[in-house]
Coordinates of C-alpha atoms and ligand atoms in Angstrom, one line a residue:
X1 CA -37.5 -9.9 -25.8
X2 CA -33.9 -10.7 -25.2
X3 CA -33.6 -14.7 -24.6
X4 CA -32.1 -14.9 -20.8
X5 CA -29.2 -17.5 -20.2
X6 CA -27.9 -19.4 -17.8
X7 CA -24.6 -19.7 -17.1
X8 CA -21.3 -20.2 -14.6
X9 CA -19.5 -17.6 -13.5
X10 CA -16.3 -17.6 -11.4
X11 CA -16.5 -15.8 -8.8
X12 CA -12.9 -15.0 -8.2
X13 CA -11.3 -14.3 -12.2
X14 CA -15.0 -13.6 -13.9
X15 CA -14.4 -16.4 -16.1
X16 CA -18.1 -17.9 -17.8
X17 CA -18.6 -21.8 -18.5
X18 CA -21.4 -22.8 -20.1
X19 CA -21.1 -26.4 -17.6
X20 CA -20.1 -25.9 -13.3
X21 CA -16.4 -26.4 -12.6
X22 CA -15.4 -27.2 -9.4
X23 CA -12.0 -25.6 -9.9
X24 CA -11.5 -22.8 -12.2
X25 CA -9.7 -23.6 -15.1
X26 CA -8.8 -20.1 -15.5
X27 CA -7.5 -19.3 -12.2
X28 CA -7.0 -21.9 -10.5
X29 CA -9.6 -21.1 -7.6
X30 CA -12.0 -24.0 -6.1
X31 CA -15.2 -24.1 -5.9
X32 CA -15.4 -20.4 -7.3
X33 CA -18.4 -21.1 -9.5
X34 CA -21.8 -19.7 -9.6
X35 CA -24.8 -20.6 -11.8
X36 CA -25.9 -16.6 -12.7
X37 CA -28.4 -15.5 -15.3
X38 CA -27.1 -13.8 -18.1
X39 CA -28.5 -11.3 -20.2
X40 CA -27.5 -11.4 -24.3
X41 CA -24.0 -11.3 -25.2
X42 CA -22.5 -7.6 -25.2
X43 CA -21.1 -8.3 -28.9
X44 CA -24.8 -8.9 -30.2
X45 CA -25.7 -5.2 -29.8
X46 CA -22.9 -4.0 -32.6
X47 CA -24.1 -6.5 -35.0
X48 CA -24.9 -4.3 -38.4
X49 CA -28.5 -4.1 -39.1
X50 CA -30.0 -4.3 -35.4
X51 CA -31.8 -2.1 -34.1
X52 CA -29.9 -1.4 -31.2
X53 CA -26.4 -1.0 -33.2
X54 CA -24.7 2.1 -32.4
X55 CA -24.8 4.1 -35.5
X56 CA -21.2 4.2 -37.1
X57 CA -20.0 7.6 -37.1
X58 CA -16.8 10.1 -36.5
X59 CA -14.9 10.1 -33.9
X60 CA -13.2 13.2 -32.1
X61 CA -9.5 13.2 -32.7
X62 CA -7.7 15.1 -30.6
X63 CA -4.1 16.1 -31.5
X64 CA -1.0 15.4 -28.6
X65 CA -0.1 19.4 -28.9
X66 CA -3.5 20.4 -27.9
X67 CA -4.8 18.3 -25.5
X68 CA -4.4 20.3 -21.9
X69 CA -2.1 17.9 -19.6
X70 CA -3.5 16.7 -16.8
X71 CA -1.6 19.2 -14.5
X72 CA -2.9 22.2 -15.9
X73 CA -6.0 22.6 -13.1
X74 CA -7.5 19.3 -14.0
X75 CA -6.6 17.8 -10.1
X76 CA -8.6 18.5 -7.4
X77 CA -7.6 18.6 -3.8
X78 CA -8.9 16.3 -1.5
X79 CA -8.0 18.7 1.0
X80 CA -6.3 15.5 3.1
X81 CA -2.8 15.6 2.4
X82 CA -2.0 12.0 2.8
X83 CA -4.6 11.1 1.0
X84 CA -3.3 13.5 -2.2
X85 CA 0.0 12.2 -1.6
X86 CA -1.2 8.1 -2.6
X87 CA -3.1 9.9 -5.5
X88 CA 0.0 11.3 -6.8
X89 CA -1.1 14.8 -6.1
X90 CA -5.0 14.8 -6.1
X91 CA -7.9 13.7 -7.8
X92 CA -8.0 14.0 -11.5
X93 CA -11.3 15.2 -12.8
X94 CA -13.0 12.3 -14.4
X95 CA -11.1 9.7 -12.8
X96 CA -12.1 6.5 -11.7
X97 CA -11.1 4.9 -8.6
X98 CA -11.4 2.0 -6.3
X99 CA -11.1 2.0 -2.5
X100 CA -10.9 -1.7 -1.2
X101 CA -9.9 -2.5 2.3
X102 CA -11.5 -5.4 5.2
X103 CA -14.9 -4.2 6.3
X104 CA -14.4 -1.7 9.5
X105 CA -11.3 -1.0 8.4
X106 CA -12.1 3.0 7.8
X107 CA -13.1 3.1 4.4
X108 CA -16.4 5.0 4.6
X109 CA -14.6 7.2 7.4
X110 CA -11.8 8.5 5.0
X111 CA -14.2 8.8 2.0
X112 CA -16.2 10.7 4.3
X113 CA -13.9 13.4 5.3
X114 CA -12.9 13.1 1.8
X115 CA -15.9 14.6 1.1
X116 CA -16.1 17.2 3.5
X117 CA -13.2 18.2 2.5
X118 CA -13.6 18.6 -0.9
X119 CA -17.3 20.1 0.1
X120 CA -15.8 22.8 2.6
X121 CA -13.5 23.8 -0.7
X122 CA -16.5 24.8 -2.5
X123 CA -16.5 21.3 -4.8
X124 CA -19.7 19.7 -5.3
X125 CA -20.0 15.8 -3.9
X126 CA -22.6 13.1 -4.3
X127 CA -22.2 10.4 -1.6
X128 CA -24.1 7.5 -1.9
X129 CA -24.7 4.5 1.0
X130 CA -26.0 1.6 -0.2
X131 CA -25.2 0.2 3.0
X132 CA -26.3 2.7 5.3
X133 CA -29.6 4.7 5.5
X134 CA -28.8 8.7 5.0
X135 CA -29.4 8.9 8.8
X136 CA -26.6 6.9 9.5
X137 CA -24.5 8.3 6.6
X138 CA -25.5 11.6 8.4
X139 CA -24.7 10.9 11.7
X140 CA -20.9 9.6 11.1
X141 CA -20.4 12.7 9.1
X142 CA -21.4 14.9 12.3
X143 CA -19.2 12.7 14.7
X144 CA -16.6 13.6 12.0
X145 CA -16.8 17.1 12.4
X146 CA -19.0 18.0 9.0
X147 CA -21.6 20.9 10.1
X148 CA -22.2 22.7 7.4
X149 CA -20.8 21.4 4.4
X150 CA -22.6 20.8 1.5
X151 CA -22.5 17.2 0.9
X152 CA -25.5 15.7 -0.7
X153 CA -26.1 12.1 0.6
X154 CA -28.6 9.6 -0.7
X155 CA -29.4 5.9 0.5
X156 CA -29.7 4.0 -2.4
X157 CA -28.5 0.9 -4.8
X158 CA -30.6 0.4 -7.6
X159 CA -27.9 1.8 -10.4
X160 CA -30.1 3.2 -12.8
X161 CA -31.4 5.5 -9.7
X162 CA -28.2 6.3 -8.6
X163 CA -26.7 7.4 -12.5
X164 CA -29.9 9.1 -13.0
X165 CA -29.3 11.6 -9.9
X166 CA -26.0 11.9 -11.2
X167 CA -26.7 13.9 -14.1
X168 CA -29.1 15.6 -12.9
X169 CA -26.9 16.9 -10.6
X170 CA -23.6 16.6 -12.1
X171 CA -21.4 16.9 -9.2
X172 CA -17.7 17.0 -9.4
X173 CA -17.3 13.5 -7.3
X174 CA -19.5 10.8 -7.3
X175 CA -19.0 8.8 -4.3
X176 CA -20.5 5.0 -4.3
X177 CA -20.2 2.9 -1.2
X178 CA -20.4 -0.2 -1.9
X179 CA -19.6 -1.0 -5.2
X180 CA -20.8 -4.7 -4.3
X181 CA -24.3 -4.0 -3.0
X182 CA -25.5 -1.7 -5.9
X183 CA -27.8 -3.5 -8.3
X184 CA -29.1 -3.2 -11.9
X185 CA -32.2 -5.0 -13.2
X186 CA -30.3 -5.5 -16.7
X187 CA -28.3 -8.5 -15.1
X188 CA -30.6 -10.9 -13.3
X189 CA -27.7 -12.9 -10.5
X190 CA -27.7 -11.3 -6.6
X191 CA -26.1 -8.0 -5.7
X192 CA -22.4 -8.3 -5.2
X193 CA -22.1 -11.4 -8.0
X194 CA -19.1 -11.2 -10.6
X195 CA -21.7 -10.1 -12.8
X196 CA -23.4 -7.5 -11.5
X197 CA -20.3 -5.4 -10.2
X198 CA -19.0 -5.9 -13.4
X199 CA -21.8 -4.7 -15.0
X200 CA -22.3 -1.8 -12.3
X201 CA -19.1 -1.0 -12.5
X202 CA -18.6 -0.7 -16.4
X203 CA -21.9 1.8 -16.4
X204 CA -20.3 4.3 -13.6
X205 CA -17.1 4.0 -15.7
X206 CA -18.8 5.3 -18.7
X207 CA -19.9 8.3 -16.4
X208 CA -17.0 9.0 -14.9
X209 CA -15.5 9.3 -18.8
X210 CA -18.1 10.8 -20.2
X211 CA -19.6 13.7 -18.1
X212 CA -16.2 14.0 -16.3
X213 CA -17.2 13.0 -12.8
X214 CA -14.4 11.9 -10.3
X215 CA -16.3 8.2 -9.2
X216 CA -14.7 6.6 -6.6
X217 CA -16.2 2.9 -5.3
X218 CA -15.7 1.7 -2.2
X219 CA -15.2 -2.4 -2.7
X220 CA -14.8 -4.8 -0.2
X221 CA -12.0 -7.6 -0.4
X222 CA -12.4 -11.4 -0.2
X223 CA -11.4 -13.2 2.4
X224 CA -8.4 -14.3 0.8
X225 CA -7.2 -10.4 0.7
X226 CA -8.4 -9.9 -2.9
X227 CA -9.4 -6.6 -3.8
X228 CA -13.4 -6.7 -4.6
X229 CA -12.8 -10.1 -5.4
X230 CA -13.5 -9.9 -8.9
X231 CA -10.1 -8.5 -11.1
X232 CA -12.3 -7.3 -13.9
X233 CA -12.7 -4.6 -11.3
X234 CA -8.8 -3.5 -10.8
X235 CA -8.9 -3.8 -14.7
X236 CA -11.3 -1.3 -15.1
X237 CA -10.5 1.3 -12.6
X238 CA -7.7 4.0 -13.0
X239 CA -6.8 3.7 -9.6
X240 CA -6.6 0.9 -6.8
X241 CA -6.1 2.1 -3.0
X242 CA -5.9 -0.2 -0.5
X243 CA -6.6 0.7 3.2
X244 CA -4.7 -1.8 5.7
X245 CA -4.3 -1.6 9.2
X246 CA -4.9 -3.8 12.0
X247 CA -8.5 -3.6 13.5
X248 CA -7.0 -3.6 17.0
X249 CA -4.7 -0.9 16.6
X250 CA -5.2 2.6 15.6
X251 CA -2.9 3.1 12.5
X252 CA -3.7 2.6 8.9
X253 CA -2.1 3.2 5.7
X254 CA -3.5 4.1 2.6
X255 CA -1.4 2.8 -0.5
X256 CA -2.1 3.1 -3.9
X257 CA -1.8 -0.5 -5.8
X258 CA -2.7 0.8 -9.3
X259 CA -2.5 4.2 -10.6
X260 CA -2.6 6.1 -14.0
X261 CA -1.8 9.2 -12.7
X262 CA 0.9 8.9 -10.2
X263 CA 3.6 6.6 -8.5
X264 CA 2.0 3.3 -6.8
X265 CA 4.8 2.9 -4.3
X266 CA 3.3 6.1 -1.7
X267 CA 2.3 5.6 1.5
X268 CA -0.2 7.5 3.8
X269 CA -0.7 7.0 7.4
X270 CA -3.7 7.7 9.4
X271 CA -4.6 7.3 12.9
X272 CA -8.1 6.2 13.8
X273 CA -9.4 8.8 16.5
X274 CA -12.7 9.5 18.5
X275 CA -13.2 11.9 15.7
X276 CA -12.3 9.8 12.7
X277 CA -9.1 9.6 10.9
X278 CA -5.9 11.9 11.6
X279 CA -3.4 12.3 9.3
X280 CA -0.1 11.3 10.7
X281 CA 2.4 13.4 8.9
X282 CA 5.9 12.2 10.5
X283 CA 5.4 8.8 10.4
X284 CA 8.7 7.9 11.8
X285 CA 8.2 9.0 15.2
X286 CA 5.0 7.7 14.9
X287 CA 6.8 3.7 14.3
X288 CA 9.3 4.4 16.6
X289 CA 7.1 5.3 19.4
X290 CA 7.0 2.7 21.9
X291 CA 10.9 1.8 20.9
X292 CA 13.1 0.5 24.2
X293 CA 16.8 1.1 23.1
X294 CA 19.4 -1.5 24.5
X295 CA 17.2 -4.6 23.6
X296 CA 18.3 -7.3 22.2
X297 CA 16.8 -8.3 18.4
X298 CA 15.8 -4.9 17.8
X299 CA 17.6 -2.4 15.1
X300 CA 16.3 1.0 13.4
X301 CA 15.8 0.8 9.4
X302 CA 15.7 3.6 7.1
X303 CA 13.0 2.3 4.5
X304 CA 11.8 4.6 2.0
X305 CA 7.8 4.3 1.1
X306 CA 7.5 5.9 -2.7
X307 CA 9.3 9.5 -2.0
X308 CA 9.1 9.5 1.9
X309 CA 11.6 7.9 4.0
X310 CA 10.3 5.9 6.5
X311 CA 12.4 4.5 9.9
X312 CA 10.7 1.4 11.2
X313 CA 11.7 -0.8 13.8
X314 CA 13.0 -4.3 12.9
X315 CA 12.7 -7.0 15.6
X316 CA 14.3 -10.7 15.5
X317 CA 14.3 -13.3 18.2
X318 CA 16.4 -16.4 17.4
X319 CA 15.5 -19.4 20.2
X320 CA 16.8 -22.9 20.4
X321 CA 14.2 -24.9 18.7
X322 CA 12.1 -28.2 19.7
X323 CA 11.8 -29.3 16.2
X324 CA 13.4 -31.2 13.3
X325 CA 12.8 -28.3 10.8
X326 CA 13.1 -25.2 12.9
X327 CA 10.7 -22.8 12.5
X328 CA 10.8 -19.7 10.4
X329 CA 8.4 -16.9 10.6
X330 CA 8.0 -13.6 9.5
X331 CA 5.7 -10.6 9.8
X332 CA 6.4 -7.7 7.3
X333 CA 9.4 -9.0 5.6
X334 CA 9.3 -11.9 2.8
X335 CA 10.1 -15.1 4.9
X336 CA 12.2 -15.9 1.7
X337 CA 14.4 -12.9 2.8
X338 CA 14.9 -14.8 6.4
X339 CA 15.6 -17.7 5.0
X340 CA 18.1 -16.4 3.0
X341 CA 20.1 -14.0 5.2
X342 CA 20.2 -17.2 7.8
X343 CA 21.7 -18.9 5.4
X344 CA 24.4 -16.3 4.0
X345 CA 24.9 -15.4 8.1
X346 CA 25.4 -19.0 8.4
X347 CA 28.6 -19.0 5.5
X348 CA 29.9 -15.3 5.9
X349 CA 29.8 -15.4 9.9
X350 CA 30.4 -17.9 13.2
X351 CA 26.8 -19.0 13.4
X352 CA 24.8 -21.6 13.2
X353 CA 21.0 -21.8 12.6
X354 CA 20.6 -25.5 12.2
X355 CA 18.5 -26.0 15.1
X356 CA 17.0 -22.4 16.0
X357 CA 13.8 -21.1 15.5
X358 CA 13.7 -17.5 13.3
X359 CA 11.1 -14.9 14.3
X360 CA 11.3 -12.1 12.3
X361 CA 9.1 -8.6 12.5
X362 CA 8.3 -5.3 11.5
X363 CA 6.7 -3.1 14.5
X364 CA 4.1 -1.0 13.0
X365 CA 2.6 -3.3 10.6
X366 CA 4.3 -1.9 7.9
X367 CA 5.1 -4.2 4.9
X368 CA 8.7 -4.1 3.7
X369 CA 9.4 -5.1 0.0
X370 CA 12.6 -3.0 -0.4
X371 CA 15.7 -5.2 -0.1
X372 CA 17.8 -2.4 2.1
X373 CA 16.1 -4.1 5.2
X374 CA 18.7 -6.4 4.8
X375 CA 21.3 -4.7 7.2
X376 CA 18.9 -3.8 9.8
X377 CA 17.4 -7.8 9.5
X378 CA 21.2 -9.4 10.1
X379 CA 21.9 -6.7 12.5
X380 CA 18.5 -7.5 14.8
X381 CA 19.6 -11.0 13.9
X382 CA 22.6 -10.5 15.3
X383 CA 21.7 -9.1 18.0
X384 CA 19.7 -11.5 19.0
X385 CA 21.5 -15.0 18.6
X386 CA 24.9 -13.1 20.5
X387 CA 22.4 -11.4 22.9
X388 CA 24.5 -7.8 22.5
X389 CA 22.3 -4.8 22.7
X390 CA 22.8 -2.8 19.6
X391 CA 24.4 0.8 19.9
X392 CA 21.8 3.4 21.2
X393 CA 20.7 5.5 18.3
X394 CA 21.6 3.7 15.8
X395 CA 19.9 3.1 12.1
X396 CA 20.6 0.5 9.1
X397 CA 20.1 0.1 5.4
X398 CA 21.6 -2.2 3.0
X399 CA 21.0 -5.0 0.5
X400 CA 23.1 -8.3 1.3
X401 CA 23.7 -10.1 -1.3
X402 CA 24.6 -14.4 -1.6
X403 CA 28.1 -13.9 -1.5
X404 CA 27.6 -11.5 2.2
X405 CA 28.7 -8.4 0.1
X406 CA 26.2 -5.1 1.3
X407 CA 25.3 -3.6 -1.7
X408 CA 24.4 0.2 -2.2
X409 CA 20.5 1.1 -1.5
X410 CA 19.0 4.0 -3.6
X411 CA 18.1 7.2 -2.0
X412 CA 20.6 7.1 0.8
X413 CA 20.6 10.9 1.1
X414 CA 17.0 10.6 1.8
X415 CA 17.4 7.7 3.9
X416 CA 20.3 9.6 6.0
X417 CA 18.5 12.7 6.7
X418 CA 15.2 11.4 7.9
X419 CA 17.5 9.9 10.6
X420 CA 19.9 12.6 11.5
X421 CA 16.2 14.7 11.8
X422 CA 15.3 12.1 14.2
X423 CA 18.8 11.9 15.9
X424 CA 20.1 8.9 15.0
X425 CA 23.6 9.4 15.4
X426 CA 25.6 6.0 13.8
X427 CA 24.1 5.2 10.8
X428 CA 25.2 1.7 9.3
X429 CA 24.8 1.9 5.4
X430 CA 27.0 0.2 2.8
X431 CA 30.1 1.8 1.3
X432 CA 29.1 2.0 -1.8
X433 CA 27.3 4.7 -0.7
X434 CA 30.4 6.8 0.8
X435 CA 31.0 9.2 -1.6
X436 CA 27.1 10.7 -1.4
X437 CA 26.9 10.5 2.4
X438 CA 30.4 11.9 3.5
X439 CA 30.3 15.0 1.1
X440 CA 26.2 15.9 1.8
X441 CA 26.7 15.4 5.6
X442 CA 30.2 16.8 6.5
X443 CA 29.1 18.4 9.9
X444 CA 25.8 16.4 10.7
X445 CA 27.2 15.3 14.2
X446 CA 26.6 11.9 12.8
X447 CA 29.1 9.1 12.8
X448 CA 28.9 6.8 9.6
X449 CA 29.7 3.3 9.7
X450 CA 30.7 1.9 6.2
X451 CA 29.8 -1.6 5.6
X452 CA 31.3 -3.8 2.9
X453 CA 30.6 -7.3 3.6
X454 CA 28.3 -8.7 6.8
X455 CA 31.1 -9.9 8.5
X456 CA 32.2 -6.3 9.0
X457 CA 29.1 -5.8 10.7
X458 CA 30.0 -8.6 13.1
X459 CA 33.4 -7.1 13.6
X460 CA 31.8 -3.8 14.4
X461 CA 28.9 -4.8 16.5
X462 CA 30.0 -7.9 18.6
X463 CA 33.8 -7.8 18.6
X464 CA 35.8 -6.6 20.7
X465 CA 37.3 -3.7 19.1
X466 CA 34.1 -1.6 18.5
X467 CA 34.5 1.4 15.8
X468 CA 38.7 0.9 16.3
X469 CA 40.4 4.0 14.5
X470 CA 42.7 3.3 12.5
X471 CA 45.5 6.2 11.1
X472 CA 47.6 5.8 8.3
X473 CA 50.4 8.0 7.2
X474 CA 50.2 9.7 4.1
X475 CA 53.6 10.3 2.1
X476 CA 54.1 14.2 2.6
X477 CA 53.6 12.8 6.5
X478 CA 50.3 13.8 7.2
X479 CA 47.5 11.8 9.1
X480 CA 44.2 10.3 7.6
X481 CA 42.0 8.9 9.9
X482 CA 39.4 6.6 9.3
Ligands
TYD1 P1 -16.1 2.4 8.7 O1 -15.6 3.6 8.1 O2 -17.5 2.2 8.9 O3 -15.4 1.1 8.1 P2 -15.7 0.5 6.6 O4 -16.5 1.4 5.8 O5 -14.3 0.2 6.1 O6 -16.4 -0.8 6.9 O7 -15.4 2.4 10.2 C1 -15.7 1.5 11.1 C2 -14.8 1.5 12.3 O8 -14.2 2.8 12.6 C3 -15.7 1.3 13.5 O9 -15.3 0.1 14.1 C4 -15.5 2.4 14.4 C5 -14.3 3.1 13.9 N1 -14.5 4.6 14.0 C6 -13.7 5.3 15.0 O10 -13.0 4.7 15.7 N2 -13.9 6.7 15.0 C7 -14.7 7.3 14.2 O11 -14.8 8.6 14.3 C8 -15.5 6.6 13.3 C9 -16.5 7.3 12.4 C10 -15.4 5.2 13.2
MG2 MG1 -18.4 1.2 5.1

């Protein structure tokens, strides 16, 4: 009989002491740790001579020529296309992925139409609650519109019941929901410990490889936004999505934070319905929607999420402030980045932010990481301290940099045709990225504003002499305008 340990676990990094910690040494977390029982150590079992040592043997080698890529029919469909779109173009068969998101965010909704998608394709899925009973599992899967696909649903979270089923049935995704309230008896600390999801988690891993099942866990995150708390998790998995939104509102978006088989940086957006989650496929129009033109402290940006361009609305609103250290906050955009373009707007431009307070957000929820939200952040800046309305249909991208230079953004093509599609018709962008613009969109309709340094901007946008033509006369006495 295997001796039974005690020892603590952090919660937070998986980290074992053999003595409590209040704060992690590892990680850094406080009071993260939790007296769990542990079984014998892993390493024991390979010890030569036991009994329960693996027998040594040959492995299969495979050579690079003839293993079949992954795109030769080994993705399948979701049959949601924004959902494909995160995974870099489907599931891959035998893949192991991790859904986290707050609870009541969507997550069983999307796996759920996952799964009746996949089911009305003719693929075989195994969904199994261990949070809800199958007549609750069954019931959201009518409200969503599932009649008469085939999706087999159990209500269970003992682990060794739930592998069990799987091979006997050996269906092409195995869907487990939640990762932190399935149990095995081989691990004696509560459901949802480090320990057991590690544990659970390592087991459906060795399914997913080994018979080729697609597993995807649902996980919750922590309340300090971790994903399933424990990292050990992320580690193992091949792919992280995270579902966000706002509770209140009915967008979400679906990224992907980790993947092997694709991009990280695509986005998907949904829309939480009577019916369950619509896929919002112009997302543009969908973050512009309740835009008033002519305000001040509001400008257009061209992001790009992963392949798709994006246009978002950037709002700032600068007001005199009440205290010694005025206040700078920021939703969407790294308060860093609003920091530092009040600084370079304070040097490159007639203002002064010394005693006004900086609010600075992106509509939509959307969170912006690309530094080309620097144009459309100074120009909603802008806007706002010098209270002038910025031009109707107009959109911005650009990096500043510390010297108030506007540096080139990548993908400007992409950038500029999502807005001319949407009829944005001056389009601010910086002039390094002339040469691509002028020659792809000769007769857009659109008029491009080149912007070398911010103070340009200013010039353009609160002086006097708005978009002033200038000619100059060319030697063999022709005009060139600009
Ligand atoms: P759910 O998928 O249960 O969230 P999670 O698994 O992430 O905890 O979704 C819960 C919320 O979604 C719930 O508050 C109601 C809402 N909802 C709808 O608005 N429409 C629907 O069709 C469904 C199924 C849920
Ligand atoms: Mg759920």
């Amino acid at each position: 009989m295997a001796k039974i340990k005690t020892s603590f676990v952090c919660q937070s990094c998986g980290a074992k002491r053999a003595k409590w910690e209040g704060r992690c040494s590892d990680c850094g977390e406080w009071n993260t740790y939790v007296e769990e029982k542990t079984g014998p150590e892993r390493t024991a079992w390979v010890k030569r001579g036991e009994s329960s040592a693996r027998p040594l043997g040959n492995m299969d080698v495979f050579n690079l020529i003839d293993t079949p890529s992954l795109d030769s029919g080994q993705r399948l469909s979701s049959g949601i296309g924004e959902v494909d779109r995160v995974l870099g173009g489907g599931l891959v068969k035998g893949s192991y992925i991790l859904l986290g998101g707050d609870p009541g965010i969507g997550k069983s909704t999307l796996i759920m139409q996952v799964a009746g998608a996949v089911a009305r394709r003719g693929g075989s899925v195994l969904y199994i609650s261990a949070e809800e009973s199958v007549q609750q599992t069954a019931l959201r899967a009518r409200r969503l519109g599932l009649k008469n696909e085939r999706v087999d649903l159990a209500s269970e979270s003992s682990l060794d019941a739930i592998l069990d089923t799987a091979l006997d049935r050996n269906p092409e995704i195995l869907i487990v929901d939640s990762i932190q309230t399935v149990f095995t008896s081989e691990v004696e600390s509560a459901p949802g410990s480090v320990s057991q999801v590690r544990e659970c988690a390592a087991r459906l891993m060795t399914l997913a490889k080994t018979k080729n099942i697609t597993v995807i866990l649902i996980g919750h995150v922590t309340k300090d936004g971790n994903l399933a708390g424990p990292r050990v998790l992320e580690h193992m998995v091949d792919t992280v999505l995270a579902f966000e939104g706002d509770q209140h509102q009915q967008f979400r978006l679906l990224r992907a934070l980790k993947n092997r088989f694709g991009a990280t940086n695509e986005l998907g957006v949904f829309q939480m319905s009577g019916d369950g989650l619509n896929e919002v496929t112009n997302p543009s129009e969908f973050f512009l929607e309740e835009r008033r033109e002519n305000r001040y402290g509001s400008s257009v940006f061209a992001a790009m999420e992963g392949s798709r361009p994006v246009l978002c609305e950037i709002q700032a609103l600068t007001t005199a402030s009440p205290l010694p250290s005025p206040r700078r906050n920021s939703l969407g955009i790294d308060v860093n980045r609003v920091h530092m373009l009040a600084a370079v707007l304070e040097k490159h431009m007639s203002l002064s932010f010394s005693n006004r307070d900086i609010y600075a957000n992106v509509v939509g929820g959307l969170r912006l990481s690309e530094p080309a939200v620097d144009l459309a952040l100074v120009a909603a800046l802008l806007s706002s301290e010098r209270q002038i309305p910025l031009p109707a249909s107009s959109c911005f991208f650009g990096e500043v940099g510390l010297t108030g230079e506007v540096r080139g953004a990548s993908l400007a093509i992409e950038r500029v045709k999502e807005a001319i599609k949407l009829g944005f018709k001056h389009i601010y962008l910086p002039l390094s990225n002339e040469k691509y613009a002028k020659s792809e969109f000769r007769d857009a309709g659109v008029e491009f504003h080149f912007v070398r340094e911010v103070s340009d901007l200013e010039n353009r946008l609160g002086g006097e002499p708005r978009m002033k033509k200038a000619t100059v006369k060319r030697d063999n006495g022709s005009e060139l305008d600009f």
